[in-house]
Amino acid sequence: MRTTLSVLVALSVLVAVSLVRADELYQETPLAPSPPIQFRAFGRSVAVTGDDALVGVPSAIVGAAQPGAVRRFRRIDGVWTDTTEYIAPSPTTGVSGFATVMAADGDTLLVGASNSTISVNRDGAAFVFVRAAGQWTQQQRLTPSDPTDTAKFGTSVALDGDTAVVAAQEAPLGELVSAGAVYVFVRSNGVWTEQQKLDPPNPQSFGFFGISLAVSGDTLLVGDFLHASSQGGAHVYERNNGTWSYVRKLAGDGTGSFTFQGEAVALDGDTAVVSADSDSDQGSGAGAAFVFTRDAQGTWSQSEKLFASDASASARFGRTLALEGDRLLVGAADESSLTARNGAVYLFERDGTGDWSESKKLTASDATSNDEFGDAIALGTGMAAVGAPLRGPNSTGTAYLFEL
């Protein structure tokens, strides 16, 4: 049975941090960030790792530059507190769009900065940070071995242990424009090196291969949402003795063109989820998510097609995904149950028989129109983080934490 979950904590940074609990709403003391950073689109990306909640602000100003930054919140004695700490790239020269996307795993954080100009115009970059003794420090800047003009390396990222995956979704391939490419990096003794570059198996101009990524162990899932007349899908790769090989494409049954499968993907062990946020089974653009499982012989097959229990046209259910064990978050940033495009996130849980069912619907208690709540989502242990990057005056943005 589905229940609506109250917001445990809302994190908002412009002049104050808003904390929203199940039974009360109150404001904390207005912040005076140090060093000075100006915020817009707070919540464009989110991550939860341990007792840290991380919120991306890709338009943040750091000193005289505008590279973007990550704001850090920390759980202290059970209470989420704004640390007034910022995670920012160093040096900031040429960096732009930092924290549009990020991924965290344990004490490692991977942040994309796809609008950066490092070697050539907007070739892009990604940055790795590590946490030690409670502090985040930059470990390395990642760039591709073959930087190309406007490739936008860093448009999507994925991280699992010592494997980092970064897409350059506007990378050319021969004469093909914006075909896209994916780069895999591995860490050894604290140093990251490029392991392999993956080109699209069915390349096309403006294919944007790598629009979404997920990695789990030696399996990689790459979104290819414009493939096959925009039916889309996701491609599975597996690593053996340090080499990645193509396995197959995952695409949901019974869909036609323009369902845009693979705009978001999620992967954990033998479970993969592929979005189809333009699927129209429940109404035009209501959206869906396909669940695939891998059996003992290594064969992938579709096990379920998920919808929102209150599916509505144009909600774009599946725009974002987050998977951890037997919990799945599905974002629907254009859902309009409270007001126009307030957004919603749905929690699905898997039972002992392997079936998924919706257990909760997450919405903001202070929702307003066009917030894009659910445009960014992340799962942590017992927690869900949700970004609403367009909420507030001038789209200053808000992020929310929910206790699951």
GROMACS .gro file of C-alpha atoms in nm:
model
  404
    1MET     CA    1   0.000   0.000   0.000
    2ARG     CA    2   0.133   0.344  -0.088
    3THR     CA    3   0.163   0.615   0.174
    4THR     CA    4   0.279   0.972   0.140
    5LEU     CA    5   0.601   1.031   0.334
    6SER     CA    6   0.651   1.358   0.516
    7VAL     CA    7   0.971   1.553   0.459
    8LEU     CA    8   1.226   1.496   0.731
    9VAL     CA    9   1.463   1.772   0.629
   10ALA     CA   10   1.465   2.037   0.360
   11LEU     CA   11   1.797   2.198   0.274
   12SER     CA   12   1.786   2.536   0.110
   13VAL     CA   13   2.074   2.778   0.076
   14LEU     CA   14   2.032   3.139  -0.026
   15VAL     CA   15   2.002   3.322   0.303
   16ALA     CA   16   1.882   3.040   0.525
   17VAL     CA   17   1.860   2.666   0.571
   18SER     CA   18   1.502   2.540   0.587
   19LEU     CA   19   1.441   2.238   0.806
   20VAL     CA   20   1.104   2.065   0.765
   21ARG     CA   21   1.001   1.778   0.992
   22ALA     CA   22   0.689   1.571   1.006
   23ASP     CA   23   0.516   1.786   1.267
   24GLU     CA   24   0.672   2.130   1.243
   25LEU     CA   25   0.821   2.383   1.008
   26TYR     CA   26   1.088   2.620   1.126
   27GLN     CA   27   1.374   2.831   0.994
   28GLU     CA   28   1.732   2.825   1.111
   29THR     CA   29   1.955   3.128   1.144
   30PRO     CA   30   2.030   3.299   0.811
   31LEU     CA   31   2.366   3.190   0.675
   32ALA     CA   32   2.664   3.401   0.586
   33PRO     CA   33   2.858   3.160   0.365
   34SER     CA   34   3.235   3.167   0.396
   35PRO     CA   35   3.408   3.180   0.158
   36PRO     CA   36   3.141   3.385  -0.025
   37ILE     CA   37   2.953   3.173  -0.277
   38GLN     CA   38   2.643   3.285  -0.462
   39PHE     CA   39   2.381   3.020  -0.528
   40ARG     CA   40   2.147   2.940  -0.814
   41ALA     CA   41   1.995   2.603  -0.904
   42PHE     CA   42   2.081   2.465  -0.562
   43GLY     CA   43   1.985   2.097  -0.583
   44ARG     CA   44   2.070   2.033  -0.947
   45SER     CA   45   2.252   1.723  -0.818
   46VAL     CA   46   2.242   1.542  -0.485
   47ALA     CA   47   2.422   1.260  -0.306
   48VAL     CA   48   2.406   1.092   0.034
   49THR     CA   49   2.700   0.903   0.178
   50GLY     CA   50   2.728   0.810   0.541
   51ASP     CA   51   2.643   1.113   0.751
   52ASP     CA   52   2.698   1.357   0.464
   53ALA     CA   53   2.430   1.502   0.238
   54LEU     CA   54   2.585   1.675  -0.063
   55VAL     CA   55   2.402   1.928  -0.279
   56GLY     CA   56   2.529   2.048  -0.615
   57VAL     CA   57   2.514   2.412  -0.723
   58PRO     CA   58   2.662   2.433  -1.075
   59SER     CA   59   2.630   2.813  -1.098
   60ALA     CA   60   2.802   2.888  -0.767
   61ILE     CA   61   3.057   3.167  -0.767
   62VAL     CA   62   3.388   3.094  -0.595
   63GLY     CA   63   3.596   3.405  -0.553
   64ALA     CA   64   3.622   3.570  -0.894
   65ALA     CA   65   3.529   3.253  -1.087
   66GLN     CA   66   3.202   3.069  -1.139
   67PRO     CA   67   3.295   2.702  -1.156
   68GLY     CA   68   3.013   2.565  -0.938
   69ALA     CA   69   3.038   2.399  -0.598
   70VAL     CA   70   2.895   2.131  -0.371
   71ARG     CA   71   2.741   2.232  -0.037
   72ARG     CA   72   2.793   1.987   0.250
   73PHE     CA   73   2.537   1.904   0.520
   74ARG     CA   74   2.626   1.665   0.799
   75ARG     CA   75   2.427   1.457   1.044
   76ILE     CA   76   2.554   1.530   1.397
   77ASP     CA   77   2.390   1.351   1.688
   78GLY     CA   78   2.097   1.266   1.462
   79VAL     CA   79   2.040   1.625   1.346
   80TRP     CA   80   2.122   1.743   0.993
   81THR     CA   81   2.334   2.056   1.013
   82ASP     CA   82   2.468   2.295   0.754
   83THR     CA   83   2.845   2.277   0.789
   84THR     CA   84   2.892   2.593   0.576
   85GLU     CA   85   3.158   2.389   0.393
   86TYR     CA   86   3.193   2.383   0.018
   87ILE     CA   87   3.355   2.132  -0.209
   88ALA     CA   88   3.498   2.311  -0.510
   89PRO     CA   89   3.753   2.227  -0.781
   90SER     CA   90   4.111   2.340  -0.770
   91PRO     CA   91   4.227   2.520  -0.968
   92THR     CA   92   3.906   2.685  -1.087
   93THR     CA   93   4.062   2.811  -1.410
   94GLY     CA   94   3.851   2.705  -1.705
   95VAL     CA   95   3.609   2.506  -1.487
   96SER     CA   96   3.237   2.552  -1.554
   97GLY     CA   97   2.924   2.354  -1.476
   98PHE     CA   98   3.087   2.178  -1.181
   99ALA     CA   99   2.828   1.977  -0.982
  100THR     CA  100   2.567   1.954  -1.257
  101VAL     CA  101   2.606   1.580  -1.191
  102MET     CA  102   2.778   1.383  -0.918
  103ALA     CA  103   2.802   1.035  -0.771
  104ALA     CA  104   2.922   0.921  -0.430
  105ASP     CA  105   3.034   0.584  -0.301
  106GLY     CA  106   3.163   0.556   0.053
  107ASP     CA  107   3.446   0.804   0.098
  108THR     CA  108   3.477   0.892  -0.271
  109LEU     CA  109   3.289   1.161  -0.463
  110LEU     CA  110   3.291   1.204  -0.842
  111VAL     CA  111   3.174   1.540  -0.981
  112GLY     CA  112   3.122   1.631  -1.346
  113ALA     CA  113   3.208   1.970  -1.494
  114SER     CA  114   3.115   1.927  -1.857
  115ASN     CA  115   3.124   2.293  -1.964
  116SER     CA  116   3.489   2.328  -1.863
  117THR     CA  117   3.760   2.431  -2.102
  118ILE     CA  118   4.076   2.244  -2.006
  119SER     CA  119   4.266   2.166  -2.327
  120VAL     CA  120   4.025   2.282  -2.597
  121ASN     CA  121   3.692   2.464  -2.593
  122ARG     CA  122   3.439   2.291  -2.362
  123ASP     CA  123   3.619   1.958  -2.368
  124GLY     CA  124   3.504   1.905  -2.008
  125ALA     CA  125   3.642   1.751  -1.691
  126ALA     CA  126   3.549   1.549  -1.386
  127PHE     CA  127   3.690   1.573  -1.035
  128VAL     CA  128   3.743   1.308  -0.769
  129PHE     CA  129   3.731   1.395  -0.399
  130VAL     CA  130   3.801   1.168  -0.105
  131ARG     CA  131   3.690   1.194   0.255
  132ALA     CA  132   3.939   1.133   0.534
  133ALA     CA  133   3.910   1.230   0.901
  134GLY     CA  134   3.575   1.389   0.818
  135GLN     CA  135   3.712   1.622   0.550
  136TRP     CA  136   3.671   1.614   0.171
  137THR     CA  137   3.979   1.691  -0.037
  138GLN     CA  138   4.040   1.679  -0.410
  139GLN     CA  139   4.225   1.365  -0.518
  140GLN     CA  140   4.249   1.415  -0.893
  141ARG     CA  141   4.107   1.589  -1.196
  142LEU     CA  142   4.001   1.345  -1.469
  143THR     CA  143   4.022   1.432  -1.838
  144PRO     CA  144   4.000   1.208  -2.145
  145SER     CA  145   4.306   1.087  -2.330
  146ASP     CA  146   4.166   1.237  -2.652
  147PRO     CA  147   4.003   1.571  -2.561
  148THR     CA  148   3.797   1.719  -2.842
  149ASP     CA  149   3.628   2.050  -2.895
  150THR     CA  150   3.281   2.073  -2.729
  151ALA     CA  151   3.280   1.702  -2.634
  152LYS     CA  152   3.153   1.796  -2.283
  153PHE     CA  153   3.330   1.523  -2.091
  154GLY     CA  154   3.151   1.506  -1.756
  155THR     CA  155   2.790   1.525  -1.872
  156SER     CA  156   2.711   1.212  -1.671
  157VAL     CA  157   2.910   1.015  -1.416
  158ALA     CA  158   2.894   0.688  -1.224
  159LEU     CA  159   3.107   0.548  -0.945
  160ASP     CA  160   3.156   0.213  -0.773
  161GLY     CA  161   3.458   0.155  -0.554
  162ASP     CA  162   3.774   0.210  -0.758
  163THR     CA  163   3.588   0.241  -1.089
  164ALA     CA  164   3.473   0.578  -1.221
  165VAL     CA  165   3.281   0.622  -1.544
  166VAL     CA  166   3.246   0.954  -1.724
  167ALA     CA  167   3.051   1.031  -2.041
  168ALA     CA  168   3.129   1.289  -2.305
  169GLN     CA  169   2.791   1.283  -2.472
  170GLU     CA  170   2.880   1.537  -2.741
  171ALA     CA  171   3.204   1.372  -2.847
  172PRO     CA  172   3.236   1.323  -3.224
  173LEU     CA  173   3.299   0.988  -3.388
  174GLY     CA  174   3.455   1.027  -3.729
  175GLU     CA  175   3.219   1.247  -3.929
  176LEU     CA  176   2.938   1.196  -3.681
  177VAL     CA  177   2.861   1.500  -3.467
  178SER     CA  178   2.775   1.454  -3.096
  179ALA     CA  179   2.774   1.074  -3.122
  180GLY     CA  180   2.896   1.049  -2.763
  181ALA     CA  181   3.158   0.841  -2.584
  182VAL     CA  182   3.213   0.685  -2.242
  183TYR     CA  183   3.542   0.663  -2.053
  184VAL     CA  184   3.622   0.420  -1.772
  185PHE     CA  185   3.886   0.506  -1.511
  186VAL     CA  186   4.029   0.285  -1.238
  187ARG     CA  187   4.211   0.379  -0.920
  188SER     CA  188   4.525   0.208  -0.793
  189ASN     CA  189   4.725   0.338  -0.496
  190GLY     CA  190   4.529   0.660  -0.502
  191VAL     CA  191   4.594   0.734  -0.870
  192TRP     CA  192   4.325   0.725  -1.138
  193THR     CA  193   4.408   0.614  -1.492
  194GLU     CA  194   4.193   0.574  -1.800
  195GLN     CA  195   4.118   0.206  -1.853
  196GLN     CA  196   3.910   0.212  -2.170
  197LYS     CA  197   3.706   0.430  -2.401
  198LEU     CA  198   3.371   0.297  -2.523
  199ASP     CA  199   3.216   0.424  -2.845
  200PRO     CA  200   2.844   0.375  -2.919
  201PRO     CA  201   2.762   0.035  -3.070
  202ASN     CA  202   2.516   0.198  -3.311
  203PRO     CA  203   2.661   0.546  -3.361
  204GLN     CA  204   2.464   0.834  -3.505
  205SER     CA  205   2.499   1.207  -3.519
  206PHE     CA  206   2.339   1.373  -3.218
  207GLY     CA  207   2.300   1.035  -3.051
  208PHE     CA  208   2.436   1.163  -2.716
  209PHE     CA  209   2.553   0.816  -2.617
  210GLY     CA  210   2.614   0.814  -2.242
  211ILE     CA  211   2.335   1.050  -2.142
  212SER     CA  212   2.305   0.826  -1.835
  213LEU     CA  213   2.542   0.585  -1.665
  214ALA     CA  214   2.539   0.324  -1.390
  215VAL     CA  215   2.816   0.088  -1.280
  216SER     CA  216   2.814  -0.202  -1.035
  217GLY     CA  217   3.121  -0.418  -0.997
  218ASP     CA  218   3.224  -0.538  -1.343
  219THR     CA  219   2.897  -0.439  -1.512
  220LEU     CA  220   2.828  -0.106  -1.680
  221LEU     CA  221   2.498   0.030  -1.811
  222VAL     CA  222   2.501   0.313  -2.066
  223GLY     CA  223   2.192   0.506  -2.170
  224ASP     CA  224   2.125   0.554  -2.543
  225PHE     CA  225   1.787   0.727  -2.544
  226LEU     CA  226   1.781   0.839  -2.910
  227HIS     CA  227   1.867   0.502  -3.062
  228ALA     CA  228   1.617   0.329  -3.293
  229SER     CA  229   1.399   0.630  -3.377
  230SER     CA  230   1.417   0.747  -3.016
  231GLN     CA  231   1.278   0.425  -2.875
  232GLY     CA  232   1.609   0.420  -2.697
  233GLY     CA  233   1.748   0.169  -2.454
  234ALA     CA  234   2.055   0.098  -2.247
  235HIS     CA  235   2.368  -0.098  -2.336
  236VAL     CA  236   2.527  -0.352  -2.103
  237TYR     CA  237   2.905  -0.394  -2.087
  238GLU     CA  238   3.098  -0.640  -1.873
  239ARG     CA  239   3.461  -0.628  -1.763
  240ASN     CA  240   3.684  -0.934  -1.776
  241ASN     CA  241   4.055  -0.913  -1.693
  242GLY     CA  242   4.046  -0.536  -1.725
  243THR     CA  243   3.873  -0.526  -2.064
  244TRP     CA  244   3.517  -0.409  -2.117
  245SER     CA  245   3.310  -0.597  -2.375
  246TYR     CA  246   2.967  -0.529  -2.514
  247VAL     CA  247   2.694  -0.770  -2.399
  248ARG     CA  248   2.356  -0.650  -2.523
  249LYS     CA  249   2.098  -0.374  -2.535
  250LEU     CA  250   1.817  -0.357  -2.279
  251ALA     CA  251   1.489  -0.210  -2.406
  252GLY     CA  252   1.140  -0.257  -2.270
  253ASP     CA  253   0.886  -0.467  -2.453
  254GLY     CA  254   0.588  -0.325  -2.634
  255THR     CA  255   0.713   0.029  -2.689
  256GLY     CA  256   0.752   0.225  -3.007
  257SER     CA  257   0.937   0.532  -3.120
  258PHE     CA  258   0.987   0.837  -2.900
  259THR     CA  259   0.965   0.666  -2.563
  260PHE     CA  260   1.327   0.776  -2.499
  261GLN     CA  261   1.425   0.471  -2.297
  262GLY     CA  262   1.756   0.516  -2.120
  263GLU     CA  263   1.742   0.885  -2.038
  264ALA     CA  264   1.801   0.753  -1.687
  265VAL     CA  265   1.945   0.417  -1.581
  266ALA     CA  266   2.021   0.243  -1.252
  267LEU     CA  267   2.215  -0.071  -1.169
  268ASP     CA  268   2.287  -0.272  -0.857
  269GLY     CA  269   2.423  -0.625  -0.884
  270ASP     CA  270   2.194  -0.832  -1.107
  271THR     CA  271   1.918  -0.569  -1.128
  272ALA     CA  272   1.902  -0.296  -1.392
  273VAL     CA  273   1.637  -0.028  -1.437
  274VAL     CA  274   1.585   0.167  -1.759
  275SER     CA  275   1.360   0.471  -1.772
  276ALA     CA  276   1.101   0.551  -2.037
  277ASP     CA  277   0.974   0.888  -1.921
  278SER     CA  278   0.780   0.949  -2.242
  279ASP     CA  279   0.595   0.618  -2.231
  280SER     CA  280   0.222   0.673  -2.283
  281ASP     CA  281   0.061   0.354  -2.149
  282GLN     CA  282  -0.087   0.553  -1.860
  283GLY     CA  283  -0.140   0.875  -2.052
  284SER     CA  284   0.062   1.085  -2.294
  285GLY     CA  285   0.407   1.130  -2.145
  286ALA     CA  286   0.308   0.972  -1.813
  287GLY     CA  287   0.625   0.764  -1.815
  288ALA     CA  288   0.738   0.420  -1.699
  289ALA     CA  289   1.042   0.230  -1.578
  290PHE     CA  290   1.153  -0.115  -1.692
  291VAL     CA  291   1.320  -0.357  -1.451
  292PHE     CA  292   1.560  -0.620  -1.586
  293THR     CA  293   1.727  -0.903  -1.396
  294ARG     CA  294   2.029  -1.118  -1.475
  295ASP     CA  295   2.009  -1.489  -1.405
  296ALA     CA  296   2.282  -1.730  -1.299
  297GLN     CA  297   2.379  -1.790  -1.663
  298GLY     CA  298   2.433  -1.417  -1.717
  299THR     CA  299   2.120  -1.364  -1.926
  300TRP     CA  300   1.925  -1.042  -1.885
  301SER     CA  301   1.546  -1.037  -1.915
  302GLN     CA  302   1.269  -0.791  -1.842
  303SER     CA  303   1.093  -0.871  -1.516
  304GLU     CA  304   0.856  -0.577  -1.466
  305LYS     CA  305   0.728  -0.251  -1.604
  306LEU     CA  306   0.659   0.003  -1.331
  307PHE     CA  307   0.417   0.295  -1.329
  308ALA     CA  308   0.314   0.550  -1.070
  309SER     CA  309   0.000   0.440  -0.883
  310ASP     CA  310  -0.149   0.782  -0.960
  311ALA     CA  311  -0.003   0.808  -1.309
  312SER     CA  312  -0.095   1.121  -1.501
  313ALA     CA  313  -0.019   1.260  -1.844
  314SER     CA  314   0.305   1.458  -1.885
  315ALA     CA  315   0.438   1.362  -1.541
  316ARG     CA  316   0.757   1.211  -1.691
  317PHE     CA  317   0.779   0.932  -1.439
  318GLY     CA  318   1.126   0.787  -1.487
  319ARG     CA  319   1.308   1.111  -1.552
  320THR     CA  320   1.550   1.014  -1.275
  321LEU     CA  321   1.633   0.683  -1.106
  322ALA     CA  322   1.822   0.566  -0.798
  323LEU     CA  323   1.861   0.202  -0.695
  324GLU     CA  324   2.011   0.048  -0.385
  325GLY     CA  325   1.942  -0.312  -0.296
  326ASP     CA  326   1.567  -0.365  -0.270
  327ARG     CA  327   1.480   0.004  -0.290
  328LEU     CA  328   1.420   0.205  -0.605
  329LEU     CA  329   1.346   0.575  -0.638
  330VAL     CA  330   1.176   0.702  -0.953
  331GLY     CA  331   1.155   1.074  -1.016
  332ALA     CA  332   0.868   1.248  -1.196
  333ALA     CA  333   0.978   1.610  -1.200
  334ASP     CA  334   0.678   1.724  -1.410
  335GLU     CA  335   0.412   1.561  -1.191
  336SER     CA  336   0.135   1.809  -1.105
  337SER     CA  337  -0.076   1.665  -0.823
  338LEU     CA  338  -0.022   1.966  -0.594
  339THR     CA  339   0.032   2.246  -0.842
  340ALA     CA  340   0.164   2.277  -1.196
  341ARG     CA  341   0.483   2.074  -1.234
  342ASN     CA  342   0.557   2.060  -0.863
  343GLY     CA  343   0.720   1.719  -0.910
  344ALA     CA  344   0.716   1.394  -0.714
  345VAL     CA  345   0.935   1.094  -0.636
  346TYR     CA  346   0.808   0.739  -0.592
  347LEU     CA  347   0.967   0.475  -0.369
  348PHE     CA  348   0.938   0.113  -0.480
  349GLU     CA  349   1.046  -0.181  -0.268
  350ARG     CA  350   1.115  -0.540  -0.370
  351ASP     CA  351   0.964  -0.822  -0.168
  352GLY     CA  352   1.098  -1.171  -0.102
  353THR     CA  353   0.950  -1.305  -0.424
  354GLY     CA  354   1.130  -1.046  -0.636
  355ASP     CA  355   0.824  -0.832  -0.710
  356TRP     CA  356   0.840  -0.454  -0.690
  357SER     CA  357   0.558  -0.243  -0.546
  358GLU     CA  358   0.520   0.125  -0.475
  359SER     CA  359   0.537   0.197  -0.102
  360LYS     CA  360   0.561   0.575  -0.076
  361LYS     CA  361   0.514   0.891  -0.275
  362LEU     CA  362   0.745   1.177  -0.181
  363THR     CA  363   0.644   1.539  -0.235
  364ALA     CA  364   0.759   1.867  -0.082
  365SER     CA  365   0.536   2.005   0.191
  366ASP     CA  366   0.609   2.355   0.061
  367ALA     CA  367   0.569   2.272  -0.309
  368THR     CA  368   0.524   2.549  -0.564
  369SER     CA  369   0.479   2.549  -0.940
  370ASN     CA  370   0.768   2.447  -1.162
  371ASP     CA  371   0.996   2.339  -0.876
  372GLU     CA  372   1.125   2.033  -1.067
  373PHE     CA  373   1.121   1.836  -0.743
  374GLY     CA  374   1.274   1.503  -0.838
  375ASP     CA  375   1.506   1.637  -1.107
  376ALA     CA  376   1.788   1.496  -0.893
  377ILE     CA  377   1.756   1.200  -0.655
  378ALA     CA  378   1.988   0.979  -0.451
  379LEU     CA  379   1.959   0.693  -0.203
  380GLY     CA  380   2.163   0.646   0.112
  381THR     CA  381   2.127   0.412   0.407
  382GLY     CA  382   1.773   0.479   0.527
  383MET     CA  383   1.768   0.815   0.349
  384ALA     CA  384   1.658   0.968   0.020
  385ALA     CA  385   1.779   1.303  -0.113
  386VAL     CA  386   1.573   1.497  -0.366
  387GLY     CA  387   1.663   1.814  -0.552
  388ALA     CA  388   1.417   2.082  -0.662
  389PRO     CA  389   1.660   2.309  -0.846
  390LEU     CA  390   1.407   2.557  -0.984
  391ARG     CA  391   1.223   2.628  -0.659
  392GLY     CA  392   1.221   2.980  -0.518
  393PRO     CA  393   1.289   3.329  -0.648
  394ASN     CA  394   1.515   3.326  -0.954
  395SER     CA  395   1.532   2.945  -0.934
  396THR     CA  396   1.756   2.947  -0.629
  397GLY     CA  397   1.659   2.585  -0.561
  398THR     CA  398   1.604   2.357  -0.263
  399ALA     CA  399   1.707   2.006  -0.163
  400TYR     CA  400   1.515   1.771   0.066
  401LEU     CA  401   1.606   1.473   0.282
  402PHE     CA  402   1.354   1.200   0.362
  403GLU     CA  403   1.390   0.927   0.620
  404LEU     CA  404   1.273   0.599   0.469
   0.00000   0.00000   0.00000
